[in-house]
Short mmCIF file of C-alpha atoms in Angstrom, two decimals:
data_model
loop_
_atom_site.label_atom_id
_atom_site.label_comp_id
_atom_site.label_asym_id
_atom_site.label_seq_id
_atom_site.Cartn_x
_atom_site.Cartn_y
_atom_site.Cartn_z
CA MET A 12 -47.99 -82.78 86.66
CA ASN A 13 -44.81 -84.65 85.70
CA HIS A 14 -41.81 -82.82 84.27
CA ALA A 15 -39.39 -83.89 81.59
CA LEU A 16 -36.28 -82.28 80.08
CA PHE A 17 -34.81 -83.20 76.70
CA ILE A 18 -31.21 -82.06 76.08
CA TYR A 19 -30.31 -82.43 72.41
CA ASN A 20 -27.76 -81.31 69.82
CA ALA A 21 -25.08 -82.32 72.32
CA ALA A 22 -22.01 -84.41 72.73
CA ILE A 23 -22.49 -87.09 75.40
CA LEU A 24 -19.61 -88.20 77.58
CA ASP A 25 -19.16 -90.60 80.46
CA GLU A 26 -16.72 -93.43 81.17
CA SER A 27 -18.01 -95.45 78.20
CA LEU A 28 -19.65 -92.89 75.89
CA ASP A 29 -18.03 -90.18 73.80
CA GLY A 30 -19.90 -88.88 70.78
CA PRO A 31 -22.96 -86.99 69.58
CA GLY A 32 -26.25 -87.65 71.33
CA ALA A 33 -29.15 -86.53 73.47
CA VAL A 34 -30.51 -87.20 76.95
CA LEU A 35 -34.13 -87.41 78.13
CA ILE A 36 -34.74 -86.72 81.83
CA VAL A 37 -38.05 -87.52 83.54
CA GLU A 38 -38.80 -86.69 87.17
CA GLY A 39 -35.18 -86.22 88.14
CA LYS A 40 -33.92 -89.45 86.58
CA ILE A 41 -32.27 -90.22 83.27
CA ARG A 42 -34.96 -91.92 81.18
CA SER A 43 -33.05 -92.46 77.95
CA VAL A 44 -29.69 -91.73 76.37
CA PHE A 45 -29.57 -91.51 72.59
CA GLN A 46 -26.44 -91.82 70.50
CA GLY A 47 -26.27 -90.04 67.17
CA TYR A 48 -27.08 -86.62 65.80
CA PHE A 49 -30.26 -85.08 67.19
CA THR A 50 -30.34 -81.51 65.96
CA GLY A 51 -33.86 -80.92 64.66
CA ALA A 52 -36.37 -79.58 67.16
CA GLU A 53 -39.36 -81.30 65.56
CA THR A 54 -37.66 -84.69 65.47
CA VAL A 55 -36.68 -84.31 69.10
CA LYS A 56 -40.22 -83.37 70.14
CA SER A 57 -41.70 -86.35 68.33
CA LEU A 58 -39.20 -88.70 69.94
CA ALA A 59 -39.80 -87.34 73.43
CA ALA A 60 -43.59 -87.50 73.02
CA ALA A 61 -43.41 -91.11 71.85
CA ILE A 62 -41.28 -92.21 74.79
CA LEU A 63 -43.43 -90.41 77.36
CA ALA A 64 -46.57 -91.91 75.85
CA GLU A 65 -44.94 -95.35 76.02
CA ASP A 66 -44.33 -94.74 79.74
CA GLY A 67 -48.01 -93.91 80.22
CA TYR A 68 -47.61 -90.19 80.83
CA GLU A 69 -49.60 -89.24 77.72
CA ASN A 70 -50.49 -85.57 78.21
CA ASN A 71 -49.88 -85.57 81.96
CA TYR A 72 -46.49 -83.88 81.73
CA THR A 73 -44.68 -80.70 80.90
CA ILE A 74 -41.55 -81.00 78.82
CA SER A 75 -38.70 -78.57 78.29
CA TYR A 76 -36.21 -78.72 75.45
CA LEU A 77 -32.62 -77.56 75.70
CA ASP A 78 -30.53 -77.13 72.58
CA ALA A 79 -27.00 -77.74 73.90
CA LYS A 80 -25.52 -76.22 70.72
CA GLY A 81 -22.71 -78.73 70.69
CA LEU A 82 -21.79 -78.55 74.37
CA THR A 83 -20.85 -81.78 76.13
CA VAL A 84 -23.36 -83.43 78.46
CA THR A 85 -21.49 -85.34 81.16
CA PRO A 86 -22.35 -86.70 84.62
CA ALA A 87 -21.96 -84.06 87.32
CA PHE A 88 -18.67 -84.39 89.14
CA ILE A 89 -18.49 -85.92 92.61
CA ASP A 90 -15.87 -84.61 95.04
CA MET A 91 -14.85 -86.98 97.82
CA HIS A 92 -12.84 -84.36 99.66
CA VAL A 93 -13.88 -80.76 100.38
CA HIS A 94 -13.67 -78.40 103.32
CA PHE A 95 -16.73 -76.17 103.65
CA ARG A 96 -15.68 -75.01 107.16
CA ASP A 97 -19.28 -75.05 108.40
CA PRO A 98 -19.92 -74.95 111.34
CA GLY A 99 -17.35 -72.87 113.13
CA PHE A 100 -15.09 -71.34 110.49
CA THR A 101 -17.59 -69.62 108.25
CA GLN A 102 -15.30 -66.65 107.70
CA LYS A 103 -13.40 -69.05 105.39
CA GLU A 104 -16.41 -70.78 103.78
CA ASP A 105 -19.96 -71.77 104.61
CA LEU A 106 -22.46 -74.19 103.11
CA LEU A 107 -23.98 -71.60 100.78
CA SER A 108 -20.71 -70.23 99.42
CA GLY A 109 -19.24 -73.73 99.20
CA LEU A 110 -22.22 -75.11 97.29
CA ARG A 111 -22.26 -72.14 94.95
CA ALA A 112 -18.58 -72.75 94.23
CA ALA A 113 -19.22 -76.46 93.76
CA SER A 114 -22.05 -75.91 91.30
CA ALA A 115 -19.92 -73.45 89.31
CA GLY A 116 -17.26 -76.16 89.16
CA GLY A 117 -19.71 -78.78 87.88
CA TYR A 118 -20.00 -80.71 91.15
CA GLY A 119 -23.41 -82.12 92.09
CA THR A 120 -22.22 -84.05 95.15
CA VAL A 121 -19.47 -83.33 97.67
CA VAL A 122 -18.15 -85.11 100.77
CA THR A 123 -17.35 -82.53 103.42
CA MET A 124 -14.59 -83.05 105.95
CA PRO A 125 -15.30 -83.05 109.70
CA ASN A 126 -12.54 -80.64 110.80
CA THR A 127 -15.06 -77.98 111.78
CA LYS A 128 -15.88 -76.38 115.14
CA PRO A 129 -17.15 -78.45 116.78
CA VAL A 130 -15.61 -81.47 115.08
CA ILE A 131 -18.29 -83.62 113.44
CA SER A 132 -18.15 -86.77 115.56
CA SER A 133 -21.69 -88.16 115.42
CA ALA A 134 -24.31 -89.20 112.90
CA GLU A 135 -26.65 -86.60 114.40
CA GLN A 136 -24.21 -83.77 113.68
CA ALA A 137 -23.54 -85.09 110.17
CA LEU A 138 -27.21 -85.40 109.30
CA GLU A 139 -27.83 -81.85 110.52
CA VAL A 140 -25.19 -80.54 108.10
CA ASN A 141 -26.74 -82.62 105.30
CA ARG A 142 -30.19 -81.25 106.17
CA ARG A 143 -29.02 -77.64 106.13
CA ALA A 144 -27.32 -78.19 102.80
CA ALA A 145 -30.44 -79.79 101.32
CA GLU A 146 -32.45 -76.70 102.27
CA ILE A 147 -30.09 -74.59 100.15
CA GLY A 148 -30.90 -76.76 97.14
CA LEU A 149 -27.56 -76.59 95.32
CA GLY A 150 -26.52 -80.22 95.13
CA THR A 151 -25.89 -82.95 97.68
CA VAL A 152 -23.62 -82.77 100.71
CA ILE A 153 -22.43 -85.96 102.39
CA GLN A 154 -20.95 -84.98 105.72
CA SER A 155 -18.21 -87.31 106.95
CA VAL A 156 -17.51 -88.09 110.60
CA SER A 157 -14.19 -88.09 112.48
CA ILE A 158 -12.35 -91.36 113.09
CA THR A 159 -11.74 -90.44 116.73
CA ARG A 160 -14.12 -88.38 118.83
CA ASP A 161 -13.26 -84.67 118.56
CA PHE A 162 -9.97 -85.58 116.82
CA ALA A 163 -8.58 -86.47 120.25
CA GLY A 164 -6.90 -89.56 118.83
CA THR A 165 -8.09 -92.00 121.50
CA ASP A 166 -11.86 -92.62 121.56
CA THR A 167 -13.72 -94.52 118.81
CA ALA A 168 -16.91 -95.26 120.77
CA HIS A 169 -18.94 -92.87 118.59
CA LEU A 170 -18.35 -95.15 115.59
CA ASP A 171 -20.60 -97.77 117.22
CA GLU A 172 -23.64 -95.60 116.44
CA LEU A 173 -22.89 -95.04 112.74
CA ASN A 174 -24.33 -96.78 109.71
CA ARG A 175 -23.02 -96.59 106.16
CA HIS A 176 -26.28 -95.34 104.69
CA SER A 177 -26.13 -92.04 106.58
CA VAL A 178 -22.35 -91.86 107.04
CA PRO A 179 -20.51 -93.80 104.33
CA LEU A 180 -17.08 -92.39 105.17
CA ILE A 181 -15.04 -91.48 108.24
CA THR A 182 -11.80 -89.48 108.27
CA GLU A 183 -9.42 -87.57 110.50
CA ASP A 184 -8.54 -85.30 107.57
CA GLY A 185 -6.11 -82.53 108.38
CA HIS A 186 -3.89 -85.03 110.19
CA ASP A 187 -3.61 -88.77 110.79
CA VAL A 188 -4.50 -90.97 113.76
CA ALA A 189 -1.20 -91.21 115.61
CA SER A 190 -1.88 -94.47 117.45
CA SER A 191 -1.80 -97.60 115.28
CA ALA A 192 -3.81 -99.45 117.92
CA VAL A 193 -6.56 -96.83 117.83
CA MET A 194 -6.56 -96.89 114.03
CA LEU A 195 -6.91 -100.68 114.06
CA GLU A 196 -9.83 -100.39 116.46
CA ALA A 197 -11.52 -97.80 114.22
CA MET A 198 -10.88 -99.74 111.01
CA THR A 199 -12.24 -102.92 112.55
CA LYS A 200 -15.45 -101.12 113.49
CA ALA A 201 -15.65 -99.56 110.03
CA SER A 202 -15.18 -102.98 108.42
CA GLU A 203 -18.09 -104.43 110.38
CA LYS A 204 -20.33 -101.60 109.17
CA GLY A 205 -19.08 -101.32 105.59
CA ILE A 206 -17.86 -97.76 106.16
CA ILE A 207 -14.90 -96.34 104.22
CA VAL A 208 -11.92 -95.08 106.21
CA SER A 209 -10.43 -92.11 104.37
CA CYS A 210 -6.86 -91.48 105.51
CA HIS A 211 -4.83 -88.30 105.53
CA SER A 212 -1.67 -90.40 105.59
CA GLU A 213 0.98 -88.43 107.44
CA ASP A 214 3.11 -89.63 110.32
CA CYS A 215 2.34 -87.19 113.13
CA SER A 216 5.83 -87.06 114.65
CA LEU A 217 7.50 -86.39 111.29
CA ALA A 218 4.91 -83.71 110.53
CA ALA A 219 5.73 -82.07 113.86
CA ALA A 220 9.44 -82.16 112.98
CA ALA A 221 8.70 -80.36 109.71
CA ARG A 222 6.72 -77.57 111.34
CA PRO A 223 9.64 -75.37 112.56
CA HIS A 224 11.14 -75.31 109.05
CA ARG A 225 7.85 -74.12 107.58
CA GLU A 226 7.44 -71.51 110.31
CA ARG A 227 10.90 -70.10 109.64
CA ALA A 228 10.18 -69.92 105.90
CA LEU A 229 6.86 -68.19 106.56
CA GLU A 230 8.53 -65.66 108.85
CA ILE A 231 10.86 -64.58 106.05
CA MET A 232 8.08 -64.66 103.45
CA ARG A 233 5.98 -62.25 105.51
CA GLN A 234 8.89 -59.82 105.68
CA TYR A 235 8.86 -59.56 101.89
CA SER A 236 5.10 -59.97 101.27
CA LEU A 237 5.61 -63.30 99.51
CA PRO A 238 2.23 -65.08 99.34
CA ALA A 239 1.92 -68.61 100.68
CA TRP A 240 -0.13 -69.93 97.76
CA GLY A 241 2.35 -69.64 94.90
CA GLY A 242 1.12 -66.28 93.66
CA ASN A 243 3.15 -63.30 92.55
CA SER A 244 4.87 -61.17 95.18
CA GLU A 245 3.87 -57.58 95.86
CA ALA A 246 7.52 -56.87 96.63
CA GLU A 247 9.74 -56.11 93.66
CA ASP A 248 13.11 -56.75 95.28
CA VAL A 249 13.59 -59.83 97.43
CA PRO A 250 17.24 -60.52 98.33
CA GLU A 251 18.62 -63.68 96.80
CA GLU A 252 19.81 -64.75 100.25
CA ALA A 253 16.26 -64.55 101.59
CA LEU A 254 14.88 -66.63 98.71
CA GLU A 255 17.58 -69.23 99.22
CA GLU A 256 16.87 -69.48 102.94
CA ILE A 257 13.14 -69.83 102.29
CA GLU A 258 13.73 -72.57 99.75
CA ASP A 259 16.18 -74.40 102.02
CA GLU A 260 13.74 -74.39 104.94
CA ILE A 261 10.86 -75.51 102.75
CA ALA A 262 13.00 -78.25 101.21
CA GLU A 263 13.83 -79.54 104.69
CA ALA A 264 10.15 -79.51 105.64
CA ASN A 265 9.06 -81.18 102.41
CA ALA A 266 11.61 -83.98 102.76
CA LEU A 267 10.24 -84.77 106.21
CA LEU A 268 6.65 -84.56 104.98
CA ALA A 269 7.40 -86.90 102.07
CA LEU A 270 8.76 -89.45 104.52
CA ALA A 271 5.70 -88.84 106.71
CA GLU A 272 3.37 -89.67 103.81
CA ASN A 273 5.34 -92.75 102.79
CA VAL A 274 5.46 -94.23 106.29
CA ALA A 275 1.81 -93.52 107.09
CA THR A 276 0.46 -94.75 103.75
CA SER A 277 2.16 -98.11 104.22
CA ARG A 278 0.99 -98.30 107.83
CA ASN A 279 -2.63 -97.46 107.04
CA ILE A 280 -2.80 -100.03 104.25
CA GLU A 281 -1.37 -102.75 106.48
CA ILE A 282 -3.79 -101.93 109.31
CA ALA A 283 -6.70 -101.96 106.84
CA ARG A 284 -5.52 -105.37 105.60
CA GLN A 285 -5.56 -106.67 109.16
CA ALA A 286 -8.97 -105.12 109.90
CA GLY A 287 -10.49 -106.16 106.56
CA CYS A 288 -11.73 -102.68 105.76
CA HIS A 289 -11.89 -100.36 102.76
CA VAL A 290 -9.14 -97.76 103.12
CA HIS A 291 -9.19 -94.70 100.89
CA ILE A 292 -5.89 -92.83 100.69
CA CYS A 293 -6.43 -89.08 100.43
CA HIS A 294 -4.45 -86.73 98.16
CA ILE A 295 -1.71 -89.20 97.30
CA SER A 296 1.40 -87.38 96.16
CA THR A 297 4.70 -89.28 96.45
CA ALA A 298 6.11 -92.02 94.25
CA GLU A 299 6.65 -94.29 97.26
CA ALA A 300 3.08 -93.87 98.54
CA ILE A 301 1.77 -94.62 95.04
CA ASP A 302 3.89 -97.79 94.98
CA SER A 303 2.32 -98.85 98.29
CA VAL A 304 -1.18 -98.50 96.85
CA ARG A 305 -0.22 -100.21 93.60
CA ASP A 306 1.35 -103.13 95.49
CA ALA A 307 -1.77 -103.55 97.62
CA LYS A 308 -4.01 -103.59 94.56
CA GLU A 309 -1.75 -106.12 92.83
CA PHE A 310 -1.90 -108.31 95.95
CA LEU A 311 -5.69 -108.24 95.84
CA ARG A 312 -5.74 -109.05 92.11
CA ASP A 313 -3.29 -111.93 92.59
CA GLU A 314 -5.30 -113.27 95.50
CA ALA A 315 -8.47 -113.25 93.39
CA ALA A 316 -6.70 -114.88 90.44
CA ASP A 317 -5.33 -117.64 92.70
CA PHE A 318 -8.79 -118.32 94.11
CA TYR A 319 -10.42 -118.68 90.70
CA ALA A 320 -7.52 -120.78 89.42
CA ASP A 321 -8.01 -123.15 92.37
CA MET A 322 -11.72 -123.31 91.60
CA ALA A 323 -10.97 -124.18 87.97
CA VAL A 324 -8.67 -127.01 89.04
CA SER A 325 -11.29 -128.30 91.50
CA ALA A 326 -13.94 -128.22 88.79
CA TYR A 327 -11.68 -130.11 86.40
CA ASP A 328 -10.85 -132.75 89.02
CA ALA A 329 -14.55 -133.18 89.79
CA SER A 330 -15.33 -133.75 86.11
CA LEU A 331 -12.59 -136.43 85.85
CA GLU A 332 -14.01 -138.20 88.87
CA SER A 333 -17.63 -137.86 87.64
CA ARG A 334 -18.73 -136.11 90.79
CA PRO A 335 -20.63 -132.84 91.21
CA PHE A 336 -18.61 -129.68 91.65
CA VAL A 337 -19.80 -127.26 94.31
CA PRO A 338 -17.97 -123.89 94.00
CA LEU A 339 -16.97 -122.15 97.18
CA PRO A 340 -17.66 -118.43 97.60
CA PRO A 341 -14.60 -116.17 97.86
CA ALA A 342 -13.49 -115.38 101.38
CA GLU A 343 -15.12 -112.15 102.57
CA ASN A 344 -12.23 -110.26 104.13
CA GLY A 345 -13.49 -106.85 103.04
CA PHE A 346 -10.02 -105.39 102.54
CA SER A 347 -9.82 -102.99 99.61
CA VAL A 348 -7.78 -99.93 98.69
CA THR A 349 -8.67 -96.84 96.70
CA CYS A 350 -6.92 -93.50 96.41
CA GLU A 351 -7.41 -89.97 95.16
CA ALA A 352 -5.21 -87.35 93.53
CA THR A 353 -5.77 -83.59 93.56
CA PRO A 354 -5.65 -81.20 90.60
CA HIS A 355 -2.82 -79.22 92.19
CA HIS A 356 -0.61 -82.27 92.67
CA ILE A 357 -1.39 -83.31 89.10
CA ALA A 358 -0.53 -79.94 87.57
CA LEU A 359 2.17 -78.30 89.70
CA CYS A 360 5.77 -79.05 90.62
CA GLY A 361 6.74 -78.04 94.15
CA THR A 362 10.35 -77.29 93.30
CA ASP A 363 9.46 -74.70 90.64
CA GLU A 364 9.04 -70.96 91.18
CA PRO A 365 6.75 -69.71 92.62
CA TYR A 366 5.06 -72.97 93.66
CA ILE A 367 7.81 -73.92 96.08
CA ARG A 368 6.19 -71.33 98.38
CA ALA A 369 2.66 -72.68 97.90
CA PHE A 370 1.74 -74.13 101.29
CA VAL A 371 -0.52 -77.17 101.19
CA ASN A 372 -0.68 -80.56 102.92
CA PRO A 373 0.66 -82.75 101.50
CA PRO A 374 3.13 -80.34 99.85
CA LEU A 375 3.47 -79.98 96.12
CA ARG A 376 6.05 -82.59 95.22
CA THR A 377 9.02 -82.96 92.89
CA GLU A 378 8.63 -83.33 89.13
CA GLU A 379 9.64 -86.98 89.50
CA ASP A 380 6.76 -87.53 91.93
CA ARG A 381 4.37 -85.70 89.60
CA ILE A 382 5.37 -87.88 86.64
CA VAL A 383 4.79 -91.01 88.72
CA LEU A 384 1.38 -89.64 89.73
CA LEU A 385 0.46 -89.13 86.07
CA GLU A 386 1.47 -92.73 85.35
CA ALA A 387 -0.70 -93.90 88.26
CA ILE A 388 -3.64 -92.02 86.76
CA ARG A 389 -3.02 -93.67 83.41
CA ASP A 390 -2.60 -97.21 84.73
CA GLY A 391 -5.61 -97.16 87.08
CA THR A 392 -3.77 -97.04 90.40
CA VAL A 393 -5.48 -93.69 91.09
CA ASP A 394 -9.24 -94.15 91.35
CA VAL A 395 -10.51 -90.63 91.93
CA ILE A 396 -9.68 -86.99 91.38
CA ALA A 397 -10.74 -85.02 94.47
CA THR A 398 -10.10 -81.33 94.97
CA ASP A 399 -9.24 -81.09 98.68
CA HIS A 400 -10.91 -77.68 98.31
CA ALA A 401 -9.52 -75.84 101.35
CA PRO A 402 -10.52 -72.16 101.47
CA HIS A 403 -8.86 -69.78 103.90
CA THR A 404 -8.90 -66.06 104.52
CA LEU A 405 -5.88 -64.28 103.04
CA GLU A 406 -4.74 -63.48 106.57
CA ASP A 407 -4.80 -67.16 107.50
CA LYS A 408 -2.86 -68.03 104.35
CA ALA A 409 -0.21 -65.43 105.21
CA ASN A 410 0.13 -67.16 108.58
CA GLY A 411 0.74 -70.50 106.88
CA ALA A 412 -2.68 -72.16 106.80
CA PRO A 413 -2.24 -75.04 104.32
CA GLY A 414 -4.51 -75.52 101.33
CA PHE A 415 -6.01 -73.84 98.30
CA THR A 416 -9.41 -72.96 96.94
CA GLY A 417 -9.88 -75.43 94.12
CA ILE A 418 -13.37 -76.65 93.34
CA GLU A 419 -14.12 -74.03 90.66
CA THR A 420 -10.94 -74.70 88.69
CA ALA A 421 -10.69 -78.49 88.98
CA TYR A 422 -12.31 -79.44 85.67
CA GLY A 423 -10.35 -76.84 83.70
CA ILE A 424 -7.06 -77.92 85.27
CA CYS A 425 -7.61 -81.65 84.74
CA ASN A 426 -8.97 -81.25 81.23
CA SER A 427 -5.99 -79.03 80.33
CA VAL A 428 -3.23 -81.14 81.89
CA LEU A 429 -4.62 -84.64 81.44
CA VAL A 430 -6.84 -84.65 78.35
CA LYS A 431 -5.50 -81.84 76.18
CA GLU A 432 -1.90 -82.93 76.82
CA GLY A 433 -2.75 -86.50 75.85
CA GLN A 434 -2.24 -88.17 79.22
CA ILE A 435 -5.71 -89.77 79.32
CA SER A 436 -8.96 -89.78 77.36
CA ALA A 437 -11.97 -87.63 78.17
CA LYS A 438 -13.80 -90.85 79.11
CA ARG A 439 -11.14 -91.70 81.68
CA LEU A 440 -11.40 -88.21 83.15
CA SER A 441 -15.16 -88.70 83.52
CA GLN A 442 -14.48 -91.99 85.27
CA LEU A 443 -12.09 -90.31 87.71
CA MET A 444 -14.36 -87.35 88.46
CA SER A 445 -17.80 -88.99 88.33
CA ALA A 446 -18.19 -92.75 87.87
CA ASN A 447 -15.57 -94.00 90.30
CA PRO A 448 -16.42 -91.72 93.22
CA ALA A 449 -20.08 -92.67 92.74
CA ARG A 450 -19.21 -96.37 92.89
CA ILE A 451 -17.02 -95.98 95.94
CA LEU A 452 -19.73 -94.05 97.79
CA GLY A 453 -22.55 -96.30 96.57
CA LEU A 454 -24.42 -93.54 94.75
CA ASN A 455 -26.84 -93.92 91.85
CA LYS A 456 -24.89 -91.26 89.97
CA GLY A 457 -21.85 -90.80 87.78
CA LEU A 458 -23.08 -92.34 84.50
CA LEU A 459 -25.32 -91.32 81.62
CA LYS A 460 -27.54 -94.35 82.01
CA SER A 461 -31.26 -95.00 82.26
CA GLY A 462 -32.45 -94.96 85.87
CA TYR A 463 -29.52 -92.96 87.20
CA ASP A 464 -29.96 -89.63 88.98
CA ALA A 465 -30.07 -86.78 86.48
CA ASP A 466 -27.09 -84.91 87.92
CA ILE A 467 -25.60 -83.53 84.73
CA ALA A 468 -23.04 -80.90 83.78
CA LEU A 469 -22.79 -79.08 80.47
CA VAL A 470 -19.18 -78.32 79.65
CA ASP A 471 -17.24 -76.82 76.79
CA PRO A 472 -14.02 -78.87 76.71
CA ASP A 473 -12.40 -76.46 74.24
CA GLU A 474 -13.15 -73.06 75.79
CA ARG A 475 -10.05 -71.23 76.97
CA TRP A 476 -10.43 -68.98 79.98
CA THR A 477 -8.28 -67.12 82.47
CA VAL A 478 -8.62 -67.88 86.18
CA ASP A 479 -9.53 -64.83 88.24
CA SER A 480 -9.76 -65.87 91.88
CA GLY A 481 -11.46 -62.57 92.69
CA GLU A 482 -14.48 -63.86 90.77
CA PHE A 483 -14.75 -67.14 92.70
CA PHE A 484 -18.05 -67.93 94.39
CA SER A 485 -15.96 -69.42 97.21
CA LYS A 486 -14.98 -67.09 100.02
CA GLY A 487 -11.42 -68.40 99.65
CA LYS A 488 -9.44 -66.47 97.02
CA ALA A 489 -6.00 -68.07 97.45
CA SER A 490 -5.23 -70.15 94.37
CA PRO A 491 -1.89 -71.00 92.76
CA PHE A 492 -3.76 -71.02 89.43
CA ASP A 493 -4.83 -67.38 89.63
CA GLY A 494 -4.04 -65.86 86.23
CA SER A 495 -3.56 -69.24 84.54
CA ILE A 496 -5.16 -69.93 81.18
CA LEU A 497 -7.14 -73.19 81.27
CA THR A 498 -8.99 -75.14 78.60
CA GLY A 499 -12.39 -76.53 79.55
CA LYS A 500 -15.22 -74.62 81.16
CA VAL A 501 -18.36 -75.65 83.04
CA LYS A 502 -21.33 -73.90 81.45
CA ALA A 503 -24.29 -75.32 83.39
CA LEU A 504 -25.20 -77.83 86.09
CA PHE A 505 -28.38 -79.78 86.70
CA THR A 506 -29.15 -81.86 89.79
CA ALA A 507 -32.15 -84.20 89.64
CA GLY A 508 -32.91 -82.55 86.31
CA ARG A 509 -33.16 -79.08 87.82
CA LYS A 510 -30.83 -76.33 86.66
CA ILE A 511 -28.81 -74.90 89.54
CA PHE A 512 -26.00 -73.14 87.67
CA GLY A 513 -25.50 -71.49 84.29
#
């Protein structure tokens, strides 16, 4: 018996649609998307029956109807950067808690980072994580593989066994590959296989130089119970001298880490250009790093424009000489650049109280950097919003573990800061959170379009709600947004047409 689901009385939203409509799902795929007002149950039933009969199902189906009551139907979000800590660090997160958090956040697909224990350094390990996640049945996990074996920074032999269909992305996330020669070797192998190299761009020596400043700041913060995720202090009286010393140490660290990101972003792009590979820059956060990505994209656009201009001249010359014109295919170098931004870098300024003490890599940046990041989102330099969901125990956070729990708040943050404040349209947000990551990863997802996977979120873009990290499905409760009022709430999630949240 075949199954169909008709969602009606809805708003429909993706990168090219924004208005009233309805969606018919058959056997886990989007069958049809209708634009206009579909509010009457009888009309909807007649329409669904007619389409199913046209497809030859006749009475060999069961159909469910969902009155969305004005909620927005949008493609499920796709997160290219999460840490589910499984295997090895399941006190922080595991596949079940991570997938429950993801589904509550509207995410149907996530790419998990390989900085687990053991490090994921083979296709076999990655496929085992994917298999375990599939058994849970709460969305799709794509497990990435390390750039160097076991994060040792030297050996790339394991990349020879990978293929892009099972492992579309490799990364050393958590740090960078220190050796440029090793990175070139890895990127060359990735280019040959069509695998994306996702870079945590941070010069390792500069990051090491920043570490003592952070450690000194953390030492003082622990004395006064100041949390390392930008939350409110349990201590009522913190001496001004202590706060000033903390801020000075953090400022020193952040200046070094900004330089680390700038240097490494430029390096990784240049190595990718030489190798002819697709480099994806993780959690971009500084104005200079953004300029590096923008310059690389402009180079690629100019190169393409020059090629087609030359072809036009050649065609014109051929016509003048009455000879056939045979166009040449573009050179297949394979070099391309994409990048992602996180909700916390979009929303928060790292020089403001209390966020100056919110420890994350890369750090929260200056307001000038944040404004440049918003511009990069508007002008298309930024391709993807990814959460860098990084849950930790509260004890680990107190000891300076970088990162926040973020997958359950991402939509609310981005809708509040980007759409409601007029930075971008709702369609552009859908592109950043669904369509573009699907394209980059080669997934049949991310659009409300016939034949696409029926991974669909129902959201209320106007619902105001208060973040309570204690209610997170994630094991990680450290969030700089705890207590914030956001606008935009995920109400339900369907993957392959099956409801998994809400």
